[in-house]
N, C-alpha and C. Protein backbone atom coordinates (compact mmCIF):
# COMPACT_ATOMS: atom_id res chain seq x y z
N UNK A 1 -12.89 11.67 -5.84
CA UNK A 1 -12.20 12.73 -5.10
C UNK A 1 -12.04 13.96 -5.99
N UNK A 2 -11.91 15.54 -5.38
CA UNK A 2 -11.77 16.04 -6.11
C UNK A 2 -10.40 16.47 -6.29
N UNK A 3 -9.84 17.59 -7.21
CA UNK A 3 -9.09 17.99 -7.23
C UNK A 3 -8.17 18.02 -6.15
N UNK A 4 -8.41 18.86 -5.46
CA UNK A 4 -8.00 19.29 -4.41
C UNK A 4 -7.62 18.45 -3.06
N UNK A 5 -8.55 17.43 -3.02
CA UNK A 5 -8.31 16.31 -2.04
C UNK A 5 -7.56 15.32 -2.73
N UNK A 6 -7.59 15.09 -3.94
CA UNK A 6 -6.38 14.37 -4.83
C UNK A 6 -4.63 14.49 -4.15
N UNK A 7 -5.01 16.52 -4.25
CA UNK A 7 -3.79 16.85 -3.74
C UNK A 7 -3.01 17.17 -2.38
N UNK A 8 -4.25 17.12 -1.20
CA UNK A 8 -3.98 16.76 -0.10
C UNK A 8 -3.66 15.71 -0.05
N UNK A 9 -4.37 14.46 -0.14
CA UNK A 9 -3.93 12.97 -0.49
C UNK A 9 -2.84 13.01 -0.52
N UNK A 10 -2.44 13.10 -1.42
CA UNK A 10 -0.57 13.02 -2.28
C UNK A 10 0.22 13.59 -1.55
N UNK A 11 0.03 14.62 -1.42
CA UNK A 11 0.98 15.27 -0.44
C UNK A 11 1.04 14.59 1.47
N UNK A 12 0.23 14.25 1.68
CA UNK A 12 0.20 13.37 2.87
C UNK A 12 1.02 12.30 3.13
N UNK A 13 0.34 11.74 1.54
CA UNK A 13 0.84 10.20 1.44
C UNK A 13 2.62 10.54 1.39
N UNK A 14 3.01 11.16 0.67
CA UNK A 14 4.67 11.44 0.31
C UNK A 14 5.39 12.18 1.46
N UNK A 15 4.32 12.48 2.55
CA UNK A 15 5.36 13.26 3.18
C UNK A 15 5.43 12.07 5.10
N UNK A 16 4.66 11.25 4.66
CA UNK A 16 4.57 10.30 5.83
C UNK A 16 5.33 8.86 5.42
N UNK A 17 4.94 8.82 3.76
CA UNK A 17 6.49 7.78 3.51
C UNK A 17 7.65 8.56 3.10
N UNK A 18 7.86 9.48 3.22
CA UNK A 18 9.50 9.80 3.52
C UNK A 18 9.57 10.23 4.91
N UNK A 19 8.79 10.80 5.42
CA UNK A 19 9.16 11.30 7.26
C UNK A 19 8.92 10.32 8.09
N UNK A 20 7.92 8.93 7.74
CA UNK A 20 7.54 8.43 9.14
C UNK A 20 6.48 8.89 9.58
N UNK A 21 5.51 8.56 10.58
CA UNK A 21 4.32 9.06 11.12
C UNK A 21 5.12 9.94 12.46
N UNK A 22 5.81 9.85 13.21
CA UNK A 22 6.28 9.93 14.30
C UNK A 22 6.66 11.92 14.16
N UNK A 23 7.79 12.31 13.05
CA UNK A 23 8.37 13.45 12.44
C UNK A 23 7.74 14.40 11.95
N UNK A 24 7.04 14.74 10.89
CA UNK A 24 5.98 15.51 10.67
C UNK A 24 5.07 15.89 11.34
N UNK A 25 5.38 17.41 11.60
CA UNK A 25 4.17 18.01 12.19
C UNK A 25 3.48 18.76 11.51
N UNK A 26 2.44 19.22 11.93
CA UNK A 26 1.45 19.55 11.18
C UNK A 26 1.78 20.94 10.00
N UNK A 27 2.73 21.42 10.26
CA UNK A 27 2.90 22.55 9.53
C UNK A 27 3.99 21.41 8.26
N UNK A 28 4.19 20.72 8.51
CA UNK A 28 5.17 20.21 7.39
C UNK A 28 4.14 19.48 6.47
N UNK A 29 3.12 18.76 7.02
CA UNK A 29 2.42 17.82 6.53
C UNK A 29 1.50 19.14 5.66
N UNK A 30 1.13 20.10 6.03
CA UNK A 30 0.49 21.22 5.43
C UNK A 30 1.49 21.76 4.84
N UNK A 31 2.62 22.02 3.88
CA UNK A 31 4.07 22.65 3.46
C UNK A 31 3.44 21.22 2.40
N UNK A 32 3.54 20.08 2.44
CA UNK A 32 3.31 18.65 1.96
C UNK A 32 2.32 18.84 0.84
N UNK A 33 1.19 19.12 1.39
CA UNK A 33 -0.14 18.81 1.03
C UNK A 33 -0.16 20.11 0.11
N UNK A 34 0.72 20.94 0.27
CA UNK A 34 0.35 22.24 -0.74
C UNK A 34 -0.95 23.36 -0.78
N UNK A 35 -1.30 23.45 0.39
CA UNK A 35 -2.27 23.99 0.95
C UNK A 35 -2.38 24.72 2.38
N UNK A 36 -3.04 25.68 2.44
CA UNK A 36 -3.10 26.41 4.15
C UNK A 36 -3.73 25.63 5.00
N UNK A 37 -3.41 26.15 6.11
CA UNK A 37 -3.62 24.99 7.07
C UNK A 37 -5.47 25.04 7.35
N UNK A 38 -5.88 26.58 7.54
CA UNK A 38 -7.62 26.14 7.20
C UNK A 38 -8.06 24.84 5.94
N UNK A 39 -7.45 24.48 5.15
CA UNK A 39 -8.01 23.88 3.86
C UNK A 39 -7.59 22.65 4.47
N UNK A 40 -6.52 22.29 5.05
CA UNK A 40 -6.12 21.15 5.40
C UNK A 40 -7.21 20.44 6.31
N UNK A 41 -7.19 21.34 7.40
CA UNK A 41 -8.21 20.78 8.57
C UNK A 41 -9.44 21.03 8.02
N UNK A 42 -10.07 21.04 6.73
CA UNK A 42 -11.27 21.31 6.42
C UNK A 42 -11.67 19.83 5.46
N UNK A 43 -10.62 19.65 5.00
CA UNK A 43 -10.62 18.06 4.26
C UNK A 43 -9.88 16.57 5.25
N UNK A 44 -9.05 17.05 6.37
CA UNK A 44 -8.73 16.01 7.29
C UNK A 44 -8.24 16.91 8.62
N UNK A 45 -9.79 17.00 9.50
CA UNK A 45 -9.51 17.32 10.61
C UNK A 45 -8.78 17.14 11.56
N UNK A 46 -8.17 16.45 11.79
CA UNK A 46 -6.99 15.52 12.64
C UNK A 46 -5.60 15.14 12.26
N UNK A 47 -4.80 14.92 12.79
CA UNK A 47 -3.96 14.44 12.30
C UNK A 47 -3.98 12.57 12.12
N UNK A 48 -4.95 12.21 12.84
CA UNK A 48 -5.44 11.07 12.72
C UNK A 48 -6.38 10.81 11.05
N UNK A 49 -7.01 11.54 11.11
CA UNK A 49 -7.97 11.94 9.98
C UNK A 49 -6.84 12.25 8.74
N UNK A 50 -5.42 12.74 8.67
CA UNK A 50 -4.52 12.79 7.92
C UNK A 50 -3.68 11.49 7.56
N UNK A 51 -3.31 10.63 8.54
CA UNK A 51 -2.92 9.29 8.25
C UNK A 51 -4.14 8.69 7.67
N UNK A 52 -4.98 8.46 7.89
CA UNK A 52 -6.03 7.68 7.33
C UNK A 52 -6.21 8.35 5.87
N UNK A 53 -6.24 9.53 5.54
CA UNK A 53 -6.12 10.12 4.22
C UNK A 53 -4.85 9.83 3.17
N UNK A 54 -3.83 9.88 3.86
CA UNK A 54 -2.72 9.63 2.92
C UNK A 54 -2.85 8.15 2.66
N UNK A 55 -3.38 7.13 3.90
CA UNK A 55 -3.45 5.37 3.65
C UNK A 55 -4.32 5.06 2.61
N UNK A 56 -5.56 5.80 2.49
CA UNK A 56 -6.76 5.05 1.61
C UNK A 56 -6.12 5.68 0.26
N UNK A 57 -5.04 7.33 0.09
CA UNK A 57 -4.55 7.23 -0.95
C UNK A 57 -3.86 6.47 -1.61
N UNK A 58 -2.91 5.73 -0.51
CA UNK A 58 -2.13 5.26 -0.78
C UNK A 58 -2.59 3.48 -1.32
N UNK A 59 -4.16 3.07 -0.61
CA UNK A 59 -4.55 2.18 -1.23
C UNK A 59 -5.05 2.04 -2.45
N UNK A 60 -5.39 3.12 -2.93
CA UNK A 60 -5.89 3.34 -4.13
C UNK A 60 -5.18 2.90 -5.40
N UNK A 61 -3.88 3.75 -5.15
CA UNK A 61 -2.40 4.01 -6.00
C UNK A 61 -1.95 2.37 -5.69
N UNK A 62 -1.78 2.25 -5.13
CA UNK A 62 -1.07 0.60 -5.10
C UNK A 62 -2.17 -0.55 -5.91
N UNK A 63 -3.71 -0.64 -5.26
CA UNK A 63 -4.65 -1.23 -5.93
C UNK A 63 -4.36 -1.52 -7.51
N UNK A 64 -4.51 -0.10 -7.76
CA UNK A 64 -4.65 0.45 -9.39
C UNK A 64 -3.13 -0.12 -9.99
N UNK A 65 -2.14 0.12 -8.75
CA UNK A 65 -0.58 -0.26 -9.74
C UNK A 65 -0.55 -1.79 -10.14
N UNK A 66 -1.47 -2.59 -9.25
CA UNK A 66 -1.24 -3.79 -8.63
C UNK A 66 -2.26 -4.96 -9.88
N UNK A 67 -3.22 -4.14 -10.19
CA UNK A 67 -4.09 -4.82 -10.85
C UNK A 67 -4.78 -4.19 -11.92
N UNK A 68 -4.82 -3.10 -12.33
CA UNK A 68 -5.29 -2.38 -13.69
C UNK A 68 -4.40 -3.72 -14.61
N UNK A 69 -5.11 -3.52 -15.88
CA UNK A 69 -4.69 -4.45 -17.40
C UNK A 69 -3.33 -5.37 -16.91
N UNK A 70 -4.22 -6.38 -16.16
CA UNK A 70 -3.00 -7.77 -15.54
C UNK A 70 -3.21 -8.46 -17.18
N UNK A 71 -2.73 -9.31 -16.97
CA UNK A 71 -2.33 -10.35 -18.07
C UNK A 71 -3.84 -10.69 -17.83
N UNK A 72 -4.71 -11.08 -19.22
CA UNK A 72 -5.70 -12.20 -18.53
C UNK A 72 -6.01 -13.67 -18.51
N UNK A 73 -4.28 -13.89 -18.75
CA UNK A 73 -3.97 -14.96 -19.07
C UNK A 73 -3.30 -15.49 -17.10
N UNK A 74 -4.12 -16.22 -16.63
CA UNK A 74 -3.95 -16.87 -15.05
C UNK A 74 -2.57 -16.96 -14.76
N UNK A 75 -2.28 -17.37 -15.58
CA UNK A 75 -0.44 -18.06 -15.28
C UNK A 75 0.33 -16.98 -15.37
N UNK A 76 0.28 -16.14 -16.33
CA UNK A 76 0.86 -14.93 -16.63
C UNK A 76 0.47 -13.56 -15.49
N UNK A 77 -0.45 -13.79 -14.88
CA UNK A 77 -0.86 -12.66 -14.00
C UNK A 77 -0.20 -12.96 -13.01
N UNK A 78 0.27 -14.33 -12.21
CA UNK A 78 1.16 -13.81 -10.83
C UNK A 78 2.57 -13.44 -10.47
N UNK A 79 3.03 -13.83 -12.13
CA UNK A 79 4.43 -13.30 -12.70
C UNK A 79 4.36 -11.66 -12.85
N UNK A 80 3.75 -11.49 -13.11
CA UNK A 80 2.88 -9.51 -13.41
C UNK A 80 2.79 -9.19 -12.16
N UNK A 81 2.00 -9.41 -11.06
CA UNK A 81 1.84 -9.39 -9.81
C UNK A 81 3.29 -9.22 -8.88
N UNK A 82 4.09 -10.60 -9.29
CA UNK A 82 5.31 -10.33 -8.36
C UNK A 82 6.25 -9.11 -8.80
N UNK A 83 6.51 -8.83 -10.30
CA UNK A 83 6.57 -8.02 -10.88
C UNK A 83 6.24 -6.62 -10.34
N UNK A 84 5.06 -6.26 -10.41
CA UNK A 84 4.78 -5.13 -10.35
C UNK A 84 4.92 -4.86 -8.77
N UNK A 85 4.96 -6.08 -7.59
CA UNK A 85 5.31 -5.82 -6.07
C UNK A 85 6.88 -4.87 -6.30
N UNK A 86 7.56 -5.55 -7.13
CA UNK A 86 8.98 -5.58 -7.07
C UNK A 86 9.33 -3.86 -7.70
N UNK A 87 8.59 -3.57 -8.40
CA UNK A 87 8.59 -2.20 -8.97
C UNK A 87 8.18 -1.45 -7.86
N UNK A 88 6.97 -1.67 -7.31
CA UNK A 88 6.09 -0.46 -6.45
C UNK A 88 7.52 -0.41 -5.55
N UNK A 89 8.21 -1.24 -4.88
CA UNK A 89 8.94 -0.93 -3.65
C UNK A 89 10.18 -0.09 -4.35
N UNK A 90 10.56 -0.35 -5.46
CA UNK A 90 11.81 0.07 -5.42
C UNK A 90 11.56 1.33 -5.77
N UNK A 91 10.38 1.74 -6.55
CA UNK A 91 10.07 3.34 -6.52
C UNK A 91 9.15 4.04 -5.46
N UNK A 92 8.27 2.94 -4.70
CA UNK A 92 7.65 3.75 -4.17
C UNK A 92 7.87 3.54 -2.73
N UNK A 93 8.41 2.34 -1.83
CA UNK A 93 7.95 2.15 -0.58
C UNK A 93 9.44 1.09 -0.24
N UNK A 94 10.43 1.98 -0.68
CA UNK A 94 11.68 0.98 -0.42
C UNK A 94 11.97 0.75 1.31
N UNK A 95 11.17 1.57 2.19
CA UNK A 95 11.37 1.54 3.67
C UNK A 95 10.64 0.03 3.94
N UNK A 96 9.55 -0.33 3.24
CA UNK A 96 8.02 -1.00 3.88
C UNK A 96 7.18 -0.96 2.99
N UNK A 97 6.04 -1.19 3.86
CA UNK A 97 4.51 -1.31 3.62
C UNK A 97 4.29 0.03 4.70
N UNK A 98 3.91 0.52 4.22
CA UNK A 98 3.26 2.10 4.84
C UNK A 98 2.43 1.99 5.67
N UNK A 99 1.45 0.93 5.61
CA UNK A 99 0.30 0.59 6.24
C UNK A 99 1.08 -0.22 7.97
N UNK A 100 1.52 -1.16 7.42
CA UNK A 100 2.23 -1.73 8.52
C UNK A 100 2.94 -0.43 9.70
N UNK A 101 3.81 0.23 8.65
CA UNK A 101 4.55 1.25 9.70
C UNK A 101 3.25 1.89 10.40
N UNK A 102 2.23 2.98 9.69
CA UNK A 102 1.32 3.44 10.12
C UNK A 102 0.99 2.64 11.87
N UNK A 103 0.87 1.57 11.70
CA UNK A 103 0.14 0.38 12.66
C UNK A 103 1.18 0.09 13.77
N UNK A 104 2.56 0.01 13.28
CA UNK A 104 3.70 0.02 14.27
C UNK A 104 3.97 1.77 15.39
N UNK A 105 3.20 2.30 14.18
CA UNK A 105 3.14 3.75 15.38
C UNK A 105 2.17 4.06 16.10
N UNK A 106 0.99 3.42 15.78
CA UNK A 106 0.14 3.62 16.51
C UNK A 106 -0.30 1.97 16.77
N UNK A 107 0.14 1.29 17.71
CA UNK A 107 -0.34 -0.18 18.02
C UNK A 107 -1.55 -0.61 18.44
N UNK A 108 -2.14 0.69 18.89
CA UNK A 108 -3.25 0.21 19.77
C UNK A 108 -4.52 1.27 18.63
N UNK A 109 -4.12 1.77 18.17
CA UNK A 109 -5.40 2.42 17.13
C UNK A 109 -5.82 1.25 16.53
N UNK A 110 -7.38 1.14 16.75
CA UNK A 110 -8.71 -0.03 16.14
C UNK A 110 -8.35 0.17 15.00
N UNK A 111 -8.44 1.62 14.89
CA UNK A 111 -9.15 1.84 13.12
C UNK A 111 -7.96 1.80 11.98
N UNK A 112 -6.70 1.81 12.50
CA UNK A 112 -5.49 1.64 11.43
C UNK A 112 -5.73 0.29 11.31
N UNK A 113 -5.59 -0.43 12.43
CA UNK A 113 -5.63 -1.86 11.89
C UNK A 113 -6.41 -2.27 10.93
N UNK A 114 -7.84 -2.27 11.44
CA UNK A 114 -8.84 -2.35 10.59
C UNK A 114 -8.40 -2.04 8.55
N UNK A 115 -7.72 -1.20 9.01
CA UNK A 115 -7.37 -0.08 7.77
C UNK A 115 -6.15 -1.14 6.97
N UNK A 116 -5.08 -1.45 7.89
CA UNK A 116 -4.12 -2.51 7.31
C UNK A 116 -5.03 -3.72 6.73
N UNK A 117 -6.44 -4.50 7.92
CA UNK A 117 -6.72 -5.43 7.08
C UNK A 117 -7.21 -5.33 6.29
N UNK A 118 -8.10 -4.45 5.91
CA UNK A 118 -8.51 -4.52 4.94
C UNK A 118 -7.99 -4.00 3.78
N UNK A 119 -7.14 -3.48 3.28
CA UNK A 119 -6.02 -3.23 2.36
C UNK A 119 -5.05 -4.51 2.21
N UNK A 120 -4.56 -5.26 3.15
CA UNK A 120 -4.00 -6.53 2.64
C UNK A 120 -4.85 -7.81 2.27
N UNK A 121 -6.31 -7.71 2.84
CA UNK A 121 -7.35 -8.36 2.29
C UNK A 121 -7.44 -8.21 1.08
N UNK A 122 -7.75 -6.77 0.39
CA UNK A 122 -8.13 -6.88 -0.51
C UNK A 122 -7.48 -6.88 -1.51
N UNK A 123 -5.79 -6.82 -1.60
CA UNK A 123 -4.73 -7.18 -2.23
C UNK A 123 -4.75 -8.82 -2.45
N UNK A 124 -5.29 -9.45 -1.25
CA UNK A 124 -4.81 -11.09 -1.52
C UNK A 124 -6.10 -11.80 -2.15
N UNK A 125 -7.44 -10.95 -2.19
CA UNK A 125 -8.54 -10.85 -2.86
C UNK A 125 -8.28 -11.09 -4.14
N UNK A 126 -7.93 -9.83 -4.57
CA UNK A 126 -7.38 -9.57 -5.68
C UNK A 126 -6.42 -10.92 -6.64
N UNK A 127 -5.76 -10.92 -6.31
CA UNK A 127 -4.17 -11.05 -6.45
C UNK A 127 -5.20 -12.89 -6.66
N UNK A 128 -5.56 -13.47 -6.12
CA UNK A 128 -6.38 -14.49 -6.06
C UNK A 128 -7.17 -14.90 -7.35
N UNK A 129 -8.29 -13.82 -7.39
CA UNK A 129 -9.13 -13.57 -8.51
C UNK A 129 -8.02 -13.57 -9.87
N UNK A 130 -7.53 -12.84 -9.83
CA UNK A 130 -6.71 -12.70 -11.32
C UNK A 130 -5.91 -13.62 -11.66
N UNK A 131 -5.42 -14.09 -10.53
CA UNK A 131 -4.34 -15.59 -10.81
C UNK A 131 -5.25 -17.08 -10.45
N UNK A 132 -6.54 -16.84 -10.68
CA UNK A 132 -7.42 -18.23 -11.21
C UNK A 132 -6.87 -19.18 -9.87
N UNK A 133 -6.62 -18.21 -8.79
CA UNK A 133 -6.18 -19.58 -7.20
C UNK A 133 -7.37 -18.82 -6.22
N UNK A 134 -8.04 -19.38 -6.41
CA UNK A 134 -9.32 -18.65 -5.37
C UNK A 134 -8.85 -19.08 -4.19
N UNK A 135 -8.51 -20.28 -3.81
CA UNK A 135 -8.56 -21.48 -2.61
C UNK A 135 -7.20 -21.24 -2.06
N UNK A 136 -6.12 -20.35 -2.91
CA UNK A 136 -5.20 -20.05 -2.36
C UNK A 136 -4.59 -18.86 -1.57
N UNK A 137 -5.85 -18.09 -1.60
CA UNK A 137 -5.64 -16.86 -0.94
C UNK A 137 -4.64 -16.57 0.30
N UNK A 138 -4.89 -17.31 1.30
CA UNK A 138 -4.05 -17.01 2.12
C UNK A 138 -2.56 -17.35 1.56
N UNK A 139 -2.36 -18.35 0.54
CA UNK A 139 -0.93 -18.95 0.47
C UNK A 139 -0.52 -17.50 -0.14
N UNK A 140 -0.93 -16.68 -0.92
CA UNK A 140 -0.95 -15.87 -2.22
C UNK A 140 -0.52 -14.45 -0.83
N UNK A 141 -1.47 -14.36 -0.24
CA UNK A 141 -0.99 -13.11 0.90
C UNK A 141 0.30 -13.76 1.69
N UNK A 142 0.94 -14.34 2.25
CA UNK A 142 2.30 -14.82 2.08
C UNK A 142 2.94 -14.74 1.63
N UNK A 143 2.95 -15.09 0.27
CA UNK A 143 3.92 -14.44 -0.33
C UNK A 143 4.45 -13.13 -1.01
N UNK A 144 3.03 -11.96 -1.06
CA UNK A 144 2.79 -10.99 -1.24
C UNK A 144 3.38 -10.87 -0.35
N UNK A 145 3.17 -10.29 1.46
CA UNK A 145 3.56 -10.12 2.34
C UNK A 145 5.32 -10.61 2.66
N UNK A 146 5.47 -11.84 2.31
CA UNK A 146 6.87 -11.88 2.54
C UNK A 146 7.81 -10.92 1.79
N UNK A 147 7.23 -11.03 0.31
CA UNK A 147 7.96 -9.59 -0.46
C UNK A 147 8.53 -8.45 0.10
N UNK A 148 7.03 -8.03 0.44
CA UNK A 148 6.75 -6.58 0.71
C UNK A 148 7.98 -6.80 2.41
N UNK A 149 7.61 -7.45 2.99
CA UNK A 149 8.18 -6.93 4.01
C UNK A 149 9.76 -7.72 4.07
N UNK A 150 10.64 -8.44 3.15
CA UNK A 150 11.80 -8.38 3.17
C UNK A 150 12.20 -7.89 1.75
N UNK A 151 11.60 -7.05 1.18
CA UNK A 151 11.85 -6.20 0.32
C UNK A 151 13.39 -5.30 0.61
N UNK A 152 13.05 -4.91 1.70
CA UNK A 152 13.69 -3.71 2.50
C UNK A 152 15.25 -4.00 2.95
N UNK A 153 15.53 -5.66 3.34
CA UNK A 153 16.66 -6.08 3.46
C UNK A 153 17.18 -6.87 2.25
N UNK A 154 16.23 -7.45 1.52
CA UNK A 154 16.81 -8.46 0.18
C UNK A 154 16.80 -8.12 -1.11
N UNK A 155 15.82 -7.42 -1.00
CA UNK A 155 16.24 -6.43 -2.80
C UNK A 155 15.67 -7.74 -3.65
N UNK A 156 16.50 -7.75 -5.21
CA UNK A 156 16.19 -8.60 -5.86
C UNK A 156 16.11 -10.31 -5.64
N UNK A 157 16.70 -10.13 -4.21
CA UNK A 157 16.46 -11.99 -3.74
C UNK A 157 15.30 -12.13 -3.20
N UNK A 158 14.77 -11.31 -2.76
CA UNK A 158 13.18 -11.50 -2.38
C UNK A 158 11.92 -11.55 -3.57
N UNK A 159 12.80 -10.52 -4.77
CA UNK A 159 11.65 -10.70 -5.73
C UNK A 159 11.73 -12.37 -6.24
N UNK A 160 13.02 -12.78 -6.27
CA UNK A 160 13.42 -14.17 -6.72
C UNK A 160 12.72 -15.21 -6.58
N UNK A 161 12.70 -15.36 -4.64
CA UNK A 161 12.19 -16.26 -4.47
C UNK A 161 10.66 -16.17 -4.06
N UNK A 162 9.75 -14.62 -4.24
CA UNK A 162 8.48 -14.91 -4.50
C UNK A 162 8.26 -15.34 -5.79
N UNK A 163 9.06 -15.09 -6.62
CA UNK A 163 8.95 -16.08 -8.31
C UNK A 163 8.59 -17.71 -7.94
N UNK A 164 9.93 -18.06 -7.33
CA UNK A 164 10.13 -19.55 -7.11
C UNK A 164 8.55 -19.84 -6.20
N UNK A 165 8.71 -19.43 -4.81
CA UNK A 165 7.49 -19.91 -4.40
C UNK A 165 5.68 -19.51 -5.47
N UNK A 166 5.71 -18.58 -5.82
CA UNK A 166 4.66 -18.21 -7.32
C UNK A 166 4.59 -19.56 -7.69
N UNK A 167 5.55 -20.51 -8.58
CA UNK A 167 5.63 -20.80 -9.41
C UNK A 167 5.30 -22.35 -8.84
N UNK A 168 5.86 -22.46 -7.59
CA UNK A 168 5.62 -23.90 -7.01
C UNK A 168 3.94 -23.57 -6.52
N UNK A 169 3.34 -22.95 -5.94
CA UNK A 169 2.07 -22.69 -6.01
C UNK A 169 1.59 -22.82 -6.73
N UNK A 170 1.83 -22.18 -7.83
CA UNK A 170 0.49 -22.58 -9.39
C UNK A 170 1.12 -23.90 -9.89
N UNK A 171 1.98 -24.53 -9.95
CA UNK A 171 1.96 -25.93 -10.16
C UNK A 171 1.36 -26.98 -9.13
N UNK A 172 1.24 -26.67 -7.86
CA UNK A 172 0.95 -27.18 -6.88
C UNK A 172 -0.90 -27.18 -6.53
N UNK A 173 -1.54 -25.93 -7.74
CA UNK A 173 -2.86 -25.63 -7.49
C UNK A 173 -3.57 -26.82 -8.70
């Protein structure tokens, strides 16, 4: 990406997880993005084309938070993992999963979904590979997912007991 779409990105992404998809209109989301509104609609024609821009930013930034220099020690990476879930929310996404909301506002858009699965795919992909549980993938998106989405009401008891369940999983693998 370049510069400039870096900073549309960002500004998208920050102004749809603090407003909601629903609130922002286009002159705010352009106020956001730090740019005139020709430049805006020249890098995301739509406002559809703008959620989908701030999401794949926002997959990027989470990817990279989620799995750049894990432990490469198996056992030690899903402790890092729950870890670093427990950080991203409290600085970055204390409402949710962005993706989810995205999908709750628009229910019937193909292509968000599409967009959610494959971003929580490739988190439980991930998250799999590095913690040496290939076969556990789905158990591993569970508990990722339970995090993330009672993050919002449980705070540090949710990071807790994705520890506990973590921990009965890799003894259990």
């Amino acid at each position: 990406m370049t510069a400039i779409e870096t900073r549309i990105a960002a500004g998208l992404e920050r102004a749809f997880a603090e407003k909601g998809f629903a609130e922002p209109n286009v002159e705010a989301l352009r106020d956001a993005a730090g740019v005139s509104l020709r430049t805006l609609y020249k890098y995301a024609p739509s406002r559809d084309a703008m959620i989908r821009t701030a999401l794949e930013h926002r997959h990027r930034r989470y990817i990279a938070h989620m799995f750049d220099d894990l432990p490469e020690a198996t056992d030690l990476a899903l402790s890092a993992i729950v870890e670093r879930i427990a950080d991203w929310m409290k600085q970055k996404a204390a409402h949710g999963c962005l993706f989810h909301a995205a999908v709750a506002a628009a229910p019937h858009d193909r292509d968000l979904r599409a967009l959610l699965q494959r971003h929580k795919s490739e988190v439980a992909r991930r998250a799999a590979e590095a913690t040496g549980l290939a076969e556990r993938e789905t158990d591993l998106m569970l508990i990722i997912e339970g995090l993330t989405q009672s993050w919002p009401l449980l705070g540090d008891a949710a990071v807790e007991s994705a520890r506990r369940l973590g921990l009965g999983l890799r003894s259990a693998a």
